């Protein structure tokens, strides 16, 4: 079996917000001359890790935040220190970095076995960003709420002074205008590559360490198996523990959700199709877009191709956006089972 699994997911995003930066992150597409909204790979990864922890009903690994106070007694940013312990699922699957200030301790670093792309439109012409004005309005019951107006010196004004100011304006003091809120909409894709060689394996090399010697001994005592992969000697998680987390990994990679930043702009972000393969190029052909010439401006048409080499799973909502005859109610469950079978089939102990 090949050491990589590739997955592409197609989702519909409706009037939503993710990866907030002045409302909604976007990049300029120089080919089609348009701003394209996106969610960073880091946010997708965080959402996947949260889903795995939720499915397994475990807490995330604790993190230590370090701050420094300088000579002027100002609080400055310091390091963020991880436990570097693969017995926490989000550490094993998400990777870690521990680099202490001053260089007096060895830096510990593990790369995540998941390589995750940004979630971006399937094609620049199949996604967009728009703005809207919203309000924080409490004008219906003004007697319940308090208003403070400060003068140029920063001092609170009296009611008589406030009333005098209001005589010269039509402004409401119980309503805050929040202009130019950016929203994302369209058909979005994300890609994930899973490195099976390091998925459940941690290196014991002390020249470029992932673990301390004490942690290595603790893992051995907990049944982790000493073996070797392409990167050198390593410890592999016991089979019974792997089989416990593999179904959660499969479900989280397909059914993760971005829950942050959506309190007032919730979108189902329903999955329309999933493609799985051990060949990354097959994903690009299975879920793609095609330019069509209709008049002065080009248009893009989404395409689901089940003959491009990848295993493709199409959900019922997909038929509303892509012409297809193979949609099914249990498509995501089938995709999960395909992922589970591929994850179970790899020989982690004898690579």
XYZ file of C-alpha atoms in Angstrom:
351
model
C 0.000 0.000 0.000
C 1.213 3.508 -0.821
C 2.216 5.639 2.188
C -0.164 8.508 1.456
C -3.927 8.962 1.389
C -5.369 12.039 -0.309
C -8.825 13.467 0.294
C -10.725 16.332 -1.332
C -14.008 17.634 0.045
C -16.477 19.917 -1.757
C -18.718 22.102 0.398
C -21.400 24.705 -0.130
C -20.902 27.883 1.897
C -23.846 30.242 2.199
C -23.457 33.800 3.558
C -20.875 32.848 6.138
C -17.709 34.088 7.795
C -14.510 32.207 8.471
C -10.957 33.245 9.245
C -11.822 36.772 10.309
C -9.505 39.535 9.165
C -11.376 42.815 8.746
C -14.515 40.728 8.336
C -13.336 37.941 6.048
C -9.942 36.924 4.706
C -9.508 36.972 0.942
C -6.732 36.834 -1.628
C -6.502 38.415 -5.055
C -6.727 36.001 -7.973
C -4.604 37.562 -10.702
C -5.849 35.227 -13.449
C -9.538 36.065 -13.155
C -9.150 39.455 -11.470
C -11.305 38.905 -8.385
C -11.040 38.749 -4.604
C -11.439 35.172 -3.404
C -12.480 34.389 0.212
C -10.821 31.500 2.019
C -10.390 29.745 5.335
C -6.780 29.010 6.265
C -5.428 25.482 6.487
C -4.651 26.180 10.131
C -8.319 26.856 10.877
C -9.365 23.691 9.032
C -6.744 21.721 10.992
C -7.960 23.159 14.304
C -11.538 22.237 13.382
C -10.475 18.667 12.509
C -8.574 18.293 15.806
C -11.568 19.633 17.766
C -13.833 17.128 15.995
C -11.545 14.211 16.875
C -11.453 15.232 20.547
C -15.249 15.655 20.585
C -15.830 12.239 19.011
C -13.468 10.561 21.490
C -14.825 12.669 24.368
C -11.375 13.730 25.534
C -9.892 17.101 26.436
C -7.238 18.743 24.260
C -3.666 18.703 25.479
C -2.803 21.508 27.930
C -0.643 24.372 26.693
C 1.591 26.695 28.728
C 1.565 30.384 27.731
C 4.691 32.299 28.758
C 4.829 36.099 29.068
C 7.797 38.364 29.797
C 7.830 41.657 31.711
C 10.507 44.054 30.467
C 12.376 46.792 32.355
C 9.500 49.207 31.731
C 7.118 46.721 33.371
C 5.300 46.128 30.103
C 3.878 42.669 29.449
C 5.322 41.065 26.325
C 4.657 37.868 24.407
C 6.765 34.821 25.282
C 6.745 31.199 24.166
C 3.793 28.850 23.818
C 4.919 25.466 25.146
C 3.326 22.127 24.258
C 3.536 18.943 26.282
C 5.101 17.047 23.351
C 3.232 13.908 24.412
C 1.760 11.632 21.705
C -0.646 10.108 24.229
C -2.814 13.178 23.567
C -4.591 12.704 20.257
C -4.336 16.328 19.171
C -0.569 16.192 19.837
C 0.014 12.928 17.967
C -2.097 14.009 14.991
C -1.535 17.760 15.069
C 2.182 17.881 15.799
C 4.012 20.073 18.289
C 6.805 22.562 18.825
C 8.558 23.339 22.103
C 11.377 25.871 21.916
C 12.341 27.505 25.189
C 13.807 31.009 25.338
C 17.562 31.239 25.632
C 18.339 27.951 23.891
C 19.222 26.162 27.135
C 16.863 23.239 26.393
C 16.596 21.040 23.318
C 13.896 22.091 20.878
C 11.299 19.361 20.402
C 9.425 19.332 17.100
C 6.983 16.936 15.458
C 5.400 17.635 12.102
C 1.748 16.762 11.771
C 1.009 13.691 9.603
C -1.832 15.790 8.115
C -1.021 18.298 5.372
C -4.101 20.496 5.064
C -4.869 23.088 2.411
C -6.837 26.276 2.796
C -10.565 25.925 2.134
C -11.042 28.049 -0.974
C -13.495 28.220 -3.902
C -13.471 25.294 -6.320
C -12.830 27.975 -8.940
C -12.391 31.746 -8.477
C -15.633 32.266 -10.412
C -17.553 29.845 -8.147
C -17.010 31.771 -4.919
C -17.333 35.354 -3.863
C -17.152 37.919 -1.120
C -19.655 40.679 -0.425
C -20.276 43.223 2.313
C -23.284 44.192 4.390
C -24.041 46.741 7.108
C -25.395 45.480 10.417
C -26.451 47.088 13.687
C -26.272 46.376 17.392
C -29.744 47.738 18.201
C -31.337 48.260 21.644
C -33.578 51.184 20.717
C -36.820 49.276 21.351
C -36.458 49.536 25.173
C -34.233 52.559 25.873
C -35.272 52.755 29.533
C -33.374 49.510 30.270
C -30.039 50.625 28.877
C -27.460 53.185 29.925
C -25.734 55.704 27.655
C -22.428 57.419 28.386
C -21.211 60.280 26.179
C -17.672 61.551 26.771
C -16.488 65.041 25.839
C -13.209 65.908 24.134
C -11.391 65.604 27.470
C -12.743 62.097 28.017
C -15.101 63.165 30.817
C -18.725 61.859 30.962
C -21.263 64.520 29.938
C -24.425 65.377 31.862
C -27.906 64.611 30.528
C -28.466 68.294 29.712
C -25.223 68.422 27.744
C -26.124 65.227 25.883
C -29.580 66.560 25.053
C -28.045 69.730 23.652
C -25.760 67.710 21.414
C -28.668 65.565 20.157
C -30.620 68.672 19.109
C -28.079 69.144 16.348
C -28.174 65.565 14.994
C -30.568 62.757 14.111
C -28.348 60.172 15.772
C -29.692 57.337 17.962
C -27.599 56.521 21.022
C -29.067 53.032 21.435
C -27.917 51.744 18.071
C -24.366 50.936 16.972
C -23.703 50.797 13.243
C -21.210 48.125 12.156
C -20.439 48.844 8.493
C -18.849 46.761 5.737
C -19.059 43.262 7.196
C -17.591 40.868 4.648
C -19.245 37.513 3.940
C -18.218 34.473 1.895
C -20.402 32.376 -0.382
C -19.921 29.725 -3.063
C -18.616 26.189 -3.636
C -15.465 25.534 -1.614
C -12.916 22.703 -1.583
C -10.291 21.560 0.892
C -7.522 18.998 0.379
C -5.859 16.781 2.986
C -2.836 14.503 2.604
C -2.288 11.847 5.295
C 1.257 10.543 5.788
C 0.695 6.976 7.005
C 4.397 6.559 7.820
C 4.171 9.027 10.715
C 0.447 8.872 11.507
C 0.946 6.625 14.547
C 4.750 6.693 14.747
C 7.048 9.053 16.682
C 10.783 9.292 16.100
C 13.239 8.388 18.868
C 16.165 10.130 17.134
C 17.825 12.393 19.713
C 19.786 14.425 17.133
C 16.542 15.997 15.856
C 14.317 15.065 18.785
C 10.566 14.745 18.825
C 10.519 13.369 22.377
C 12.515 13.537 25.569
C 14.239 10.362 26.755
C 11.868 10.170 29.721
C 8.811 10.240 27.418
C 10.347 7.534 25.234
C 10.702 5.240 28.237
C 7.126 5.979 29.350
C 5.795 5.076 25.904
C 7.735 1.792 25.898
C 6.254 0.952 29.283
C 2.773 1.713 27.870
C 3.156 -0.862 25.088
C 4.416 1.294 22.221
C 6.385 -0.837 19.762
C 9.990 -0.085 18.773
C 10.417 -0.390 15.010
C 11.841 1.508 12.035
C 10.321 3.590 9.245
C 11.873 5.545 6.377
C 12.951 8.281 8.810
C 14.763 5.929 11.207
C 13.956 4.263 14.521
C 10.548 5.067 15.934
C 7.863 4.022 18.387
C 4.483 2.920 17.006
C 1.223 3.135 18.897
C -0.272 -0.272 19.866
C -2.850 -1.721 17.489
C -5.799 -1.602 19.922
C -5.274 2.121 20.528
C -4.970 2.793 16.779
C -8.230 1.009 16.075
C -9.892 3.142 18.739
C -9.044 6.437 17.044
C -9.186 5.499 13.328
C -13.017 5.761 13.042
C -12.860 9.192 14.724
C -10.138 10.324 12.304
C -12.185 9.203 9.301
C -15.325 10.978 10.493
C -13.521 14.169 11.520
C -11.702 14.522 8.180
C -15.034 14.452 6.353
C -17.543 15.955 8.780
C -15.536 18.640 10.612
C -17.225 21.993 11.099
C -16.060 25.566 11.456
C -18.037 26.699 14.484
C -16.147 29.903 15.300
C -17.113 33.284 13.834
C -20.603 32.070 12.869
C -22.748 33.305 15.747
C -24.683 35.634 13.462
C -23.849 34.113 10.077
C -24.387 30.384 10.544
C -24.064 28.181 7.482
C -24.444 24.407 7.363
C -21.415 24.248 5.066
C -22.868 20.957 3.892
C -20.532 18.509 2.184
C -21.537 17.937 -1.432
C -18.919 15.395 -2.499
C -15.775 13.653 -1.257
C -12.984 12.143 -3.352
C -10.409 9.724 -1.876
C -7.318 8.296 -3.565
C -3.645 7.430 -3.075
C -2.913 9.633 -6.123
C -3.240 13.388 -5.601
C -3.722 14.100 -9.318
C -6.845 11.946 -9.377
C -8.482 14.218 -6.797
C -7.976 17.251 -9.016
C -9.808 15.476 -11.823
C -12.587 13.981 -9.707
C -13.837 17.289 -8.267
C -13.049 20.144 -10.600
C -14.421 23.098 -12.556
C -14.554 23.748 -16.281
C -14.600 27.102 -18.048
C -17.462 27.613 -20.460
C -17.635 30.385 -23.024
C -20.886 32.298 -22.714
C -20.566 35.810 -24.034
C -17.983 38.377 -22.974
C -17.310 37.003 -19.507
C -16.180 33.403 -18.900
C -18.157 31.229 -16.518
C -17.126 28.164 -14.543
C -19.103 24.947 -14.268
C -18.546 22.530 -11.341
C -17.935 18.918 -12.354
C -18.018 15.660 -10.365
C -16.201 12.993 -12.379
C -16.446 9.427 -11.085
C -14.188 8.134 -13.871
C -11.092 10.189 -13.000
C -9.563 7.372 -10.919
C -10.535 8.410 -7.395
C -13.299 6.969 -5.247
C -16.049 9.611 -5.309
C -18.970 9.899 -2.888
C -21.801 12.300 -3.760
C -24.409 13.513 -1.260
C -28.031 14.422 -1.953
C -27.575 18.240 -1.715
C -24.921 18.070 -4.449
C -27.619 17.605 -7.094
C -28.712 21.185 -6.459
C -25.389 22.563 -7.707
C -23.879 19.893 -9.978
C -25.547 17.691 -12.583
C -25.180 14.179 -11.196
C -27.114 10.912 -11.079
C -25.121 9.084 -8.423
C -25.997 11.013 -5.260
C -26.984 8.957 -2.211
C -28.199 9.553 1.326
C -25.348 7.555 2.895
C -22.511 8.934 0.758
C -20.570 10.364 3.708
C -20.889 7.117 5.662
C -19.517 5.256 2.623
C -16.613 7.721 2.431
C -15.878 7.174 6.116
C -15.799 3.397 5.640
C -13.440 3.763 2.684
C -11.078 5.875 4.787
C -11.293 3.461 7.719
C -10.436 0.473 5.517
C -7.422 2.288 4.032
C -6.173 3.384 7.468
C -6.549 -0.119 8.894
C -4.827 -1.796 5.934
C -1.465 -0.086 6.375
C 1.221 -2.113 8.147
C 2.456 0.439 10.686
C 4.765 -1.959 12.528
C 6.548 -3.252 9.401
C 7.048 -0.294 7.125
